[in-house]
Amino acid sequence: RASMQPASPAHDGHGGPPVHGVSNTVIGVLGGGQLGKMLCHAASQMGIRIVILDPLPGCPASSVCDEHVIGSFNDGDTVREFAKRCGVLTVEIEHVDAATLEKLEKQGVDCEPKASTITIIQDKYRQKKHFSRYEIPLPDFMEVDTLRSIEEAGEKFGYPLMVKSKRLAYDGRGNAVAKNKEELSSVVASLGGFERGLYVERWTPFVKELSVIVARSRDNSTVCYPVVETVHKENICHVVEAPADVSNKIKKLATSVAEKAIKSLEGAGVFAVELFLTEDDQILLNEVAPRPHNSGHHTIESCYTSQYEQHIRAILGLPLGDPSMKAPAAIMYNILGEDEGEAGFFLAHQLISRALTIPGTSVHWYAKPEMRKQRKMGHITIVGPSKISVKSRLDNLLQRNSSDPK
Ligand code: ATP
Ligand code: MG
Ligand code: MG
């Protein structure tokens, strides 16, 4: 006969109170943008407490977190105070005060992924040097700090030449292309000069851009999401197609490069690996994000475990979920600001209104306090029975013919 005695209470292994529900650990997130908001949704579903640190009152995550601490994730004292209220500290943006995270870790604060990972990734040149040491295939790159050195790089790599800021880059802000030697000095000036910290990359004439999200648990096991194609417009992610329309051989190669790259970094969580596919079927790594990523938004509707829930499972030491797709195809469209202020809000609202009439469509609106041109204001995911159907639904939504250029 089964015992009628209640089971003994579950504990988290740290001598704390009995666990009620999934986990008692409070998650602290540096940053409260859209990625933070979607992390909060996933935490809320599982009844896990989540607090965010972001300087902007009314930032996207503020309406869905358990608590919003208004303050800078770049300020050491603020981050230290914030860490006191969390059982585990994570990020939704890599441009945080990594030096403070390094110190906090030494004092026993649990940062996932590890501060060393944030330190490497937040400086794209350092990131490239790191991955080249681990023999990850990359476009050729070189540090430049004088006009003479960038001219030498131009001679070596040819033109167009991709010039990048080492730090604080996002959505292509921080990148500029020099078409020829004559343009070098104005391109450098447009990025804020050599003082800003610049490096160059050989131009990669890719045929596709791919992305793989890799999740790593606290005990170092990994799972990979299906390879997706990311379509960029003016350096900003515009559309994501899942799964990518490439051969199984390319999928395997992309996944293995991504997994190898992530295994060279420390800590738990999800990581996005942005890749170039070249004409001769090479896969080159562009960059890694140590957090959920735009190329994984579709996983909320299209995968058994979304990248957001996966990140939470990973950093809390819970079993990782199934990353595979539960629908044959998904497409994600970023709603970028098309105009400033009210005019921009009006255009976005028109698009959203049409989206709500299309089957399989989910609208995400980040509710950012301000509308700006080219700013990520929301996204739309369409899930459906085939690649063709989700693409044609997106064409319908955008009121364009499938033969029009993207
Ligand atoms: P993100 O918002 O993804 O963080 P970012 O500002 O860090 O973007 P990158 O990922 O470095 O910028 O580059 C943005 C885009 O510019 C890439 O997705 C790709 O389309 C293009 N690009 C970057 N590097 C190269 C290169 N070496 N050759 C050709 N195109 C490139
Ligand atoms: Mg980047
Ligand atoms: Mg990028």
PDB file of C-alpha atoms in Angstrom, residues 10-264:
ATOM      1  CA  ALA A  10      12.347  19.217  -1.738  1.00  0.00           C
ATOM      2  CA  HIS A  11      15.366  21.416  -1.087  1.00  0.00           C
ATOM      3  CA  ASP A  12      17.524  23.386  -3.479  1.00  0.00           C
ATOM      4  CA  GLY A  13      20.737  21.869  -2.151  1.00  0.00           C
ATOM      5  CA  HIS A  14      21.921  25.148  -0.610  1.00  0.00           C
ATOM      6  CA  GLY A  15      20.353  24.646   2.797  1.00  0.00           C
ATOM      7  CA  GLY A  16      17.582  27.119   2.018  1.00  0.00           C
ATOM      8  CA  PRO A  17      13.859  26.746   2.662  1.00  0.00           C
ATOM      9  CA  PRO A  18      11.895  23.942   0.945  1.00  0.00           C
ATOM     10  CA  VAL A  19      11.344  24.518  -2.765  1.00  0.00           C
ATOM     11  CA  HIS A  20       7.798  25.436  -3.688  1.00  0.00           C
ATOM     12  CA  GLY A  21       7.121  24.982  -7.397  1.00  0.00           C
ATOM     13  CA  VAL A  22      10.052  25.074  -9.806  1.00  0.00           C
ATOM     14  CA  SER A  23      12.777  27.019  -7.984  1.00  0.00           C
ATOM     15  CA  ASN A  24      13.206  29.462  -5.104  1.00  0.00           C
ATOM     16  CA  THR A  25      16.187  31.156  -6.737  1.00  0.00           C
ATOM     17  CA  VAL A  26      15.640  34.809  -7.618  1.00  0.00           C
ATOM     18  CA  ILE A  27      17.051  35.687 -11.057  1.00  0.00           C
ATOM     19  CA  GLY A  28      18.651  39.092 -11.559  1.00  0.00           C
ATOM     20  CA  VAL A  29      18.935  40.367 -15.125  1.00  0.00           C
ATOM     21  CA  LEU A  30      21.237  43.176 -16.229  1.00  0.00           C
ATOM     22  CA  GLY A  31      19.173  45.008 -18.847  1.00  0.00           C
ATOM     23  CA  GLY A  32      15.431  45.343 -19.308  1.00  0.00           C
ATOM     24  CA  GLY A  33      14.939  45.566 -23.072  1.00  0.00           C
ATOM     25  CA  GLN A  34      12.813  43.251 -25.198  1.00  0.00           C
ATOM     26  CA  LEU A  35      15.025  40.231 -24.485  1.00  0.00           C
ATOM     27  CA  GLY A  36      14.635  40.886 -20.766  1.00  0.00           C
ATOM     28  CA  LYS A  37      10.895  41.204 -21.231  1.00  0.00           C
ATOM     29  CA  MET A  38      10.634  37.815 -22.942  1.00  0.00           C
ATOM     30  CA  LEU A  39      12.846  36.255 -20.223  1.00  0.00           C
ATOM     31  CA  CYS A  40      10.424  37.640 -17.640  1.00  0.00           C
ATOM     32  CA  HIS A  41       7.456  36.065 -19.456  1.00  0.00           C
ATOM     33  CA  ALA A  42       9.152  32.664 -19.353  1.00  0.00           C
ATOM     34  CA  ALA A  43      10.081  33.074 -15.665  1.00  0.00           C
ATOM     35  CA  SER A  44       6.561  34.173 -14.802  1.00  0.00           C
ATOM     36  CA  GLN A  45       5.058  31.082 -16.452  1.00  0.00           C
ATOM     37  CA  MET A  46       7.171  28.916 -14.139  1.00  0.00           C
ATOM     38  CA  GLY A  47       6.514  31.086 -11.082  1.00  0.00           C
ATOM     39  CA  ILE A  48      10.175  32.073 -10.810  1.00  0.00           C
ATOM     40  CA  ARG A  49      10.982  35.482  -9.340  1.00  0.00           C
ATOM     41  CA  ILE A  50      12.949  37.781 -11.659  1.00  0.00           C
ATOM     42  CA  VAL A  51      14.303  41.270 -11.004  1.00  0.00           C
ATOM     43  CA  ILE A  52      15.851  43.568 -13.585  1.00  0.00           C
ATOM     44  CA  LEU A  53      18.375  46.389 -13.549  1.00  0.00           C
ATOM     45  CA  ASP A  54      17.864  49.019 -16.243  1.00  0.00           C
ATOM     46  CA  PRO A  55      18.258  52.807 -16.211  1.00  0.00           C
ATOM     47  CA  LEU A  56      15.093  53.507 -18.193  1.00  0.00           C
ATOM     48  CA  PRO A  57      11.803  53.870 -16.286  1.00  0.00           C
ATOM     49  CA  GLY A  58       9.163  52.119 -18.387  1.00  0.00           C
ATOM     50  CA  CYS A  59      11.729  49.928 -20.202  1.00  0.00           C
ATOM     51  CA  PRO A  60      10.123  46.912 -21.962  1.00  0.00           C
ATOM     52  CA  ALA A  61      10.744  44.411 -19.129  1.00  0.00           C
ATOM     53  CA  SER A  62       9.482  46.781 -16.414  1.00  0.00           C
ATOM     54  CA  SER A  63       5.831  45.790 -16.899  1.00  0.00           C
ATOM     55  CA  VAL A  64       6.411  42.037 -16.572  1.00  0.00           C
ATOM     56  CA  CYS A  65       9.241  41.613 -14.037  1.00  0.00           C
ATOM     57  CA  ASP A  66       8.756  41.106 -10.296  1.00  0.00           C
ATOM     58  CA  GLU A  67      10.812  44.190  -9.598  1.00  0.00           C
ATOM     59  CA  HIS A  68      12.559  46.849 -11.687  1.00  0.00           C
ATOM     60  CA  VAL A  69      15.588  48.477 -10.092  1.00  0.00           C
ATOM     61  CA  ILE A  70      16.229  51.739 -11.930  1.00  0.00           C
ATOM     62  CA  GLY A  71      19.962  52.107 -12.353  1.00  0.00           C
ATOM     63  CA  SER A  72      22.910  51.608 -14.669  1.00  0.00           C
ATOM     64  CA  PHE A  73      24.247  48.139 -15.453  1.00  0.00           C
ATOM     65  CA  ASN A  74      27.524  49.934 -16.251  1.00  0.00           C
ATOM     66  CA  ASP A  75      28.025  51.251 -12.748  1.00  0.00           C
ATOM     67  CA  GLY A  76      30.011  48.969 -10.418  1.00  0.00           C
ATOM     68  CA  ASP A  77      28.338  50.054  -7.154  1.00  0.00           C
ATOM     69  CA  THR A  78      24.857  49.765  -8.639  1.00  0.00           C
ATOM     70  CA  VAL A  79      25.523  46.263 -10.015  1.00  0.00           C
ATOM     71  CA  ARG A  80      27.052  45.181  -6.650  1.00  0.00           C
ATOM     72  CA  GLU A  81      23.974  46.370  -4.727  1.00  0.00           C
ATOM     73  CA  PHE A  82      21.660  44.748  -7.263  1.00  0.00           C
ATOM     74  CA  ALA A  83      23.501  41.413  -7.007  1.00  0.00           C
ATOM     75  CA  LYS A  84      22.665  41.228  -3.269  1.00  0.00           C
ATOM     76  CA  ARG A  85      19.022  40.580  -3.997  1.00  0.00           C
ATOM     77  CA  CYS A  86      19.590  37.778  -6.574  1.00  0.00           C
ATOM     78  CA  GLY A  87      20.484  34.107  -6.333  1.00  0.00           C
ATOM     79  CA  VAL A  88      21.874  34.138  -9.849  1.00  0.00           C
ATOM     80  CA  LEU A  89      22.899  37.041 -12.059  1.00  0.00           C
ATOM     81  CA  THR A  90      22.509  37.010 -15.840  1.00  0.00           C
ATOM     82  CA  VAL A  91      22.462  39.469 -18.759  1.00  0.00           C
ATOM     83  CA  GLU A  92      20.226  40.357 -21.669  1.00  0.00           C
ATOM     84  CA  ILE A  93      22.868  42.686 -23.094  1.00  0.00           C
ATOM     85  CA  GLU A  94      26.652  42.185 -23.193  1.00  0.00           C
ATOM     86  CA  HIS A  95      27.526  45.855 -22.767  1.00  0.00           C
ATOM     87  CA  VAL A  96      27.564  45.684 -18.970  1.00  0.00           C
ATOM     88  CA  ASP A  97      30.258  46.368 -16.389  1.00  0.00           C
ATOM     89  CA  ALA A  98      32.223  43.123 -16.827  1.00  0.00           C
ATOM     90  CA  ALA A  99      35.029  44.173 -14.440  1.00  0.00           C
ATOM     91  CA  THR A 100      32.525  44.370 -11.587  1.00  0.00           C
ATOM     92  CA  LEU A 101      31.102  40.976 -12.556  1.00  0.00           C
ATOM     93  CA  GLU A 102      34.641  39.519 -12.379  1.00  0.00           C
ATOM     94  CA  LYS A 103      35.030  40.923  -8.836  1.00  0.00           C
ATOM     95  CA  LEU A 104      31.579  39.775  -7.733  1.00  0.00           C
ATOM     96  CA  GLU A 105      32.302  36.268  -8.949  1.00  0.00           C
ATOM     97  CA  LYS A 106      35.440  36.150  -6.812  1.00  0.00           C
ATOM     98  CA  GLN A 107      33.221  37.091  -3.842  1.00  0.00           C
ATOM     99  CA  GLY A 108      30.961  34.129  -4.583  1.00  0.00           C
ATOM    100  CA  VAL A 109      28.214  35.739  -6.674  1.00  0.00           C
ATOM    101  CA  ASP A 110      26.841  33.276  -9.229  1.00  0.00           C
ATOM    102  CA  CYS A 111      27.040  34.874 -12.703  1.00  0.00           C
ATOM    103  CA  GLU A 112      25.749  32.839 -15.661  1.00  0.00           C
ATOM    104  CA  PRO A 113      27.260  32.938 -18.172  1.00  0.00           C
ATOM    105  CA  LYS A 114      30.588  33.682 -16.464  1.00  0.00           C
ATOM    106  CA  ALA A 115      32.101  37.173 -16.323  1.00  0.00           C
ATOM    107  CA  SER A 116      35.040  35.897 -18.423  1.00  0.00           C
ATOM    108  CA  THR A 117      32.579  35.193 -21.256  1.00  0.00           C
ATOM    109  CA  ILE A 118      31.058  38.680 -21.096  1.00  0.00           C
ATOM    110  CA  THR A 119      34.571  40.209 -21.012  1.00  0.00           C
ATOM    111  CA  ILE A 120      35.600  38.334 -24.163  1.00  0.00           C
ATOM    112  CA  ILE A 121      32.391  38.916 -26.098  1.00  0.00           C
ATOM    113  CA  GLN A 122      31.781  42.589 -25.333  1.00  0.00           C
ATOM    114  CA  ASP A 123      34.994  43.471 -27.179  1.00  0.00           C
ATOM    115  CA  LYS A 124      34.548  42.115 -30.705  1.00  0.00           C
ATOM    116  CA  TYR A 125      38.271  42.204 -31.467  1.00  0.00           C
ATOM    117  CA  ARG A 126      39.071  40.275 -28.302  1.00  0.00           C
ATOM    118  CA  GLN A 127      36.267  37.865 -29.227  1.00  0.00           C
ATOM    119  CA  LYS A 128      37.810  37.285 -32.662  1.00  0.00           C
ATOM    120  CA  LYS A 129      41.258  36.693 -31.123  1.00  0.00           C
ATOM    121  CA  HIS A 130      39.715  34.233 -28.660  1.00  0.00           C
ATOM    122  CA  PHE A 131      37.942  32.223 -31.350  1.00  0.00           C
ATOM    123  CA  SER A 132      40.982  32.179 -33.616  1.00  0.00           C
ATOM    124  CA  ARG A 133      42.944  30.585 -30.744  1.00  0.00           C
ATOM    125  CA  TYR A 134      40.311  27.842 -30.683  1.00  0.00           C
ATOM    126  CA  GLU A 135      40.588  27.373 -34.456  1.00  0.00           C
ATOM    127  CA  ILE A 136      37.042  28.532 -35.163  1.00  0.00           C
ATOM    128  CA  PRO A 137      36.784  29.610 -38.843  1.00  0.00           C
ATOM    129  CA  LEU A 138      36.549  33.431 -39.066  1.00  0.00           C
ATOM    130  CA  PRO A 139      36.879  36.185 -41.666  1.00  0.00           C
ATOM    131  CA  ASP A 140      40.456  37.555 -41.557  1.00  0.00           C
ATOM    132  CA  PHE A 141      40.721  40.459 -39.131  1.00  0.00           C
ATOM    133  CA  MET A 142      43.295  42.957 -37.908  1.00  0.00           C
ATOM    134  CA  GLU A 143      43.530  45.638 -35.231  1.00  0.00           C
ATOM    135  CA  VAL A 144      43.993  49.169 -36.629  1.00  0.00           C
ATOM    136  CA  ASP A 145      45.064  52.243 -34.687  1.00  0.00           C
ATOM    137  CA  THR A 146      46.556  54.621 -37.261  1.00  0.00           C
ATOM    138  CA  LEU A 147      45.770  55.649 -40.813  1.00  0.00           C
ATOM    139  CA  ARG A 148      48.936  53.850 -41.877  1.00  0.00           C
ATOM    140  CA  SER A 149      47.823  50.559 -40.263  1.00  0.00           C
ATOM    141  CA  ILE A 150      44.324  50.677 -41.759  1.00  0.00           C
ATOM    142  CA  GLU A 151      45.835  51.409 -45.206  1.00  0.00           C
ATOM    143  CA  GLU A 152      48.023  48.343 -44.775  1.00  0.00           C
ATOM    144  CA  ALA A 153      44.946  46.310 -43.829  1.00  0.00           C
ATOM    145  CA  GLY A 154      43.215  47.613 -46.972  1.00  0.00           C
ATOM    146  CA  GLU A 155      46.148  46.468 -49.096  1.00  0.00           C
ATOM    147  CA  LYS A 156      46.137  43.070 -47.451  1.00  0.00           C
ATOM    148  CA  PHE A 157      42.364  42.370 -47.370  1.00  0.00           C
ATOM    149  CA  GLY A 158      41.257  44.441 -50.380  1.00  0.00           C
ATOM    150  CA  TYR A 159      38.041  46.471 -50.737  1.00  0.00           C
ATOM    151  CA  PRO A 160      35.300  46.796 -49.714  1.00  0.00           C
ATOM    152  CA  LEU A 161      36.792  46.706 -46.219  1.00  0.00           C
ATOM    153  CA  MET A 162      34.616  46.216 -43.129  1.00  0.00           C
ATOM    154  CA  VAL A 163      35.641  48.575 -40.316  1.00  0.00           C
ATOM    155  CA  LYS A 164      34.223  47.800 -36.873  1.00  0.00           C
ATOM    156  CA  SER A 165      34.212  49.358 -33.422  1.00  0.00           C
ATOM    157  CA  LYS A 166      35.559  46.916 -30.877  1.00  0.00           C
ATOM    158  CA  ARG A 167      32.989  47.822 -28.238  1.00  0.00           C
ATOM    159  CA  LEU A 168      29.368  48.900 -27.730  1.00  0.00           C
ATOM    160  CA  ALA A 169      28.244  47.660 -31.141  1.00  0.00           C
ATOM    161  CA  TYR A 170      24.672  46.586 -31.913  1.00  0.00           C
ATOM    162  CA  ASP A 171      22.346  46.561 -34.930  1.00  0.00           C
ATOM    163  CA  GLY A 172      25.294  47.462 -37.148  1.00  0.00           C
ATOM    164  CA  ARG A 173      25.869  50.748 -35.273  1.00  0.00           C
ATOM    165  CA  GLY A 174      29.610  50.605 -34.917  1.00  0.00           C
ATOM    166  CA  ASN A 175      30.257  49.153 -38.376  1.00  0.00           C
ATOM    167  CA  ALA A 176      31.174  51.036 -41.560  1.00  0.00           C
ATOM    168  CA  VAL A 177      32.363  49.947 -44.974  1.00  0.00           C
ATOM    169  CA  ALA A 178      35.214  51.609 -46.867  1.00  0.00           C
ATOM    170  CA  LYS A 179      34.833  51.093 -50.624  1.00  0.00           C
ATOM    171  CA  ASN A 180      38.382  52.213 -51.360  1.00  0.00           C
ATOM    172  CA  LYS A 181      41.526  53.660 -49.824  1.00  0.00           C
ATOM    173  CA  GLU A 182      40.282  57.236 -50.242  1.00  0.00           C
ATOM    174  CA  GLU A 183      37.280  56.551 -48.012  1.00  0.00           C
ATOM    175  CA  LEU A 184      39.302  55.203 -45.083  1.00  0.00           C
ATOM    176  CA  SER A 185      39.758  58.435 -43.148  1.00  0.00           C
ATOM    177  CA  SER A 186      36.106  59.488 -43.411  1.00  0.00           C
ATOM    178  CA  VAL A 187      34.935  55.990 -42.406  1.00  0.00           C
ATOM    179  CA  VAL A 188      37.240  56.053 -39.384  1.00  0.00           C
ATOM    180  CA  ALA A 189      35.929  59.510 -38.461  1.00  0.00           C
ATOM    181  CA  SER A 190      32.309  58.328 -38.828  1.00  0.00           C
ATOM    182  CA  LEU A 191      33.015  55.652 -36.199  1.00  0.00           C
ATOM    183  CA  GLY A 192      34.465  58.186 -33.772  1.00  0.00           C
ATOM    184  CA  GLY A 193      38.157  57.893 -34.702  1.00  0.00           C
ATOM    185  CA  PHE A 194      40.865  55.405 -33.735  1.00  0.00           C
ATOM    186  CA  GLU A 195      40.502  56.467 -30.054  1.00  0.00           C
ATOM    187  CA  ARG A 196      37.207  54.613 -30.044  1.00  0.00           C
ATOM    188  CA  GLY A 197      39.067  51.306 -30.602  1.00  0.00           C
ATOM    189  CA  LEU A 198      38.695  49.900 -34.115  1.00  0.00           C
ATOM    190  CA  TYR A 199      39.563  46.773 -36.060  1.00  0.00           C
ATOM    191  CA  VAL A 200      38.906  45.647 -39.620  1.00  0.00           C
ATOM    192  CA  GLU A 201      37.589  42.456 -41.197  1.00  0.00           C
ATOM    193  CA  ARG A 202      37.989  41.085 -44.667  1.00  0.00           C
ATOM    194  CA  TRP A 203      34.721  41.538 -46.553  1.00  0.00           C
ATOM    195  CA  THR A 204      32.894  38.180 -46.699  1.00  0.00           C
ATOM    196  CA  PRO A 205      30.770  37.801 -49.840  1.00  0.00           C
ATOM    197  CA  PHE A 206      28.397  35.425 -48.061  1.00  0.00           C
ATOM    198  CA  VAL A 207      25.509  33.662 -49.821  1.00  0.00           C
ATOM    199  CA  LYS A 208      23.494  33.425 -46.609  1.00  0.00           C
ATOM    200  CA  GLU A 209      23.711  34.420 -42.981  1.00  0.00           C
ATOM    201  CA  LEU A 210      22.850  31.655 -40.551  1.00  0.00           C
ATOM    202  CA  SER A 211      22.428  31.517 -36.804  1.00  0.00           C
ATOM    203  CA  VAL A 212      22.535  28.697 -34.273  1.00  0.00           C
ATOM    204  CA  ILE A 213      21.393  29.040 -30.685  1.00  0.00           C
ATOM    205  CA  VAL A 214      23.277  26.786 -28.315  1.00  0.00           C
ATOM    206  CA  ALA A 215      22.158  26.204 -24.728  1.00  0.00           C
ATOM    207  CA  ARG A 216      24.563  24.970 -22.093  1.00  0.00           C
ATOM    208  CA  SER A 217      23.556  23.644 -18.700  1.00  0.00           C
ATOM    209  CA  ARG A 218      25.505  24.124 -15.486  1.00  0.00           C
ATOM    210  CA  ASP A 219      26.950  20.623 -15.879  1.00  0.00           C
ATOM    211  CA  ASN A 220      28.257  21.535 -19.354  1.00  0.00           C
ATOM    212  CA  SER A 221      25.866  19.528 -21.504  1.00  0.00           C
ATOM    213  CA  THR A 222      24.686  21.383 -24.611  1.00  0.00           C
ATOM    214  CA  VAL A 223      21.687  21.345 -26.920  1.00  0.00           C
ATOM    215  CA  CYS A 224      21.411  23.239 -30.223  1.00  0.00           C
ATOM    216  CA  TYR A 225      18.378  24.829 -31.837  1.00  0.00           C
ATOM    217  CA  PRO A 226      17.711  24.228 -35.535  1.00  0.00           C
ATOM    218  CA  VAL A 227      19.845  26.347 -37.866  1.00  0.00           C
ATOM    219  CA  VAL A 228      17.986  29.463 -39.040  1.00  0.00           C
ATOM    220  CA  GLU A 229      18.645  31.973 -41.804  1.00  0.00           C
ATOM    221  CA  THR A 230      18.852  35.627 -40.816  1.00  0.00           C
ATOM    222  CA  VAL A 231      18.228  38.266 -43.450  1.00  0.00           C
ATOM    223  CA  HIS A 232      19.790  41.638 -42.695  1.00  0.00           C
ATOM    224  CA  LYS A 233      18.951  44.982 -44.245  1.00  0.00           C
ATOM    225  CA  GLU A 234      21.374  47.862 -43.703  1.00  0.00           C
ATOM    226  CA  ASN A 235      23.171  45.760 -41.052  1.00  0.00           C
ATOM    227  CA  ILE A 236      19.986  45.172 -39.023  1.00  0.00           C
ATOM    228  CA  CYS A 237      18.265  41.827 -38.678  1.00  0.00           C
ATOM    229  CA  HIS A 238      15.078  42.070 -40.700  1.00  0.00           C
ATOM    230  CA  VAL A 239      13.678  38.549 -41.172  1.00  0.00           C
ATOM    231  CA  VAL A 240      14.492  35.132 -39.660  1.00  0.00           C
ATOM    232  CA  GLU A 241      13.492  31.923 -41.422  1.00  0.00           C
ATOM    233  CA  ALA A 242      13.312  28.692 -39.432  1.00  0.00           C
ATOM    234  CA  PRO A 243      14.574  26.195 -40.332  1.00  0.00           C
ATOM    235  CA  ALA A 244      17.185  27.542 -42.766  1.00  0.00           C
ATOM    236  CA  ASP A 245      16.849  26.399 -46.351  1.00  0.00           C
ATOM    237  CA  VAL A 246      20.288  24.753 -46.611  1.00  0.00           C
ATOM    238  CA  SER A 247      21.496  21.173 -47.038  1.00  0.00           C
ATOM    239  CA  ASN A 248      21.824  18.792 -44.097  1.00  0.00           C
ATOM    240  CA  LYS A 249      25.573  18.913 -44.584  1.00  0.00           C
ATOM    241  CA  ILE A 250      25.590  22.692 -44.072  1.00  0.00           C
ATOM    242  CA  LYS A 251      23.273  22.383 -41.075  1.00  0.00           C
ATOM    243  CA  LYS A 252      25.657  19.890 -39.479  1.00  0.00           C
ATOM    244  CA  LEU A 253      28.687  22.044 -40.199  1.00  0.00           C
ATOM    245  CA  ALA A 254      27.019  25.220 -38.871  1.00  0.00           C
ATOM    246  CA  THR A 255      25.896  23.417 -35.725  1.00  0.00           C
ATOM    247  CA  SER A 256      29.319  21.942 -35.073  1.00  0.00           C
ATOM    248  CA  VAL A 257      31.098  25.303 -35.519  1.00  0.00           C
ATOM    249  CA  ALA A 258      28.558  26.920 -33.179  1.00  0.00           C
ATOM    250  CA  GLU A 259      28.889  24.218 -30.549  1.00  0.00           C
ATOM    251  CA  LYS A 260      32.681  24.299 -30.677  1.00  0.00           C
ATOM    252  CA  ALA A 261      32.657  28.096 -30.265  1.00  0.00           C
ATOM    253  CA  ILE A 262      30.375  27.934 -27.224  1.00  0.00           C
ATOM    254  CA  LYS A 263      32.416  25.162 -25.628  1.00  0.00           C
ATOM    255  CA  SER A 264      35.378  27.559 -25.599  1.00  0.00           C
TER     256      SER A 264
END
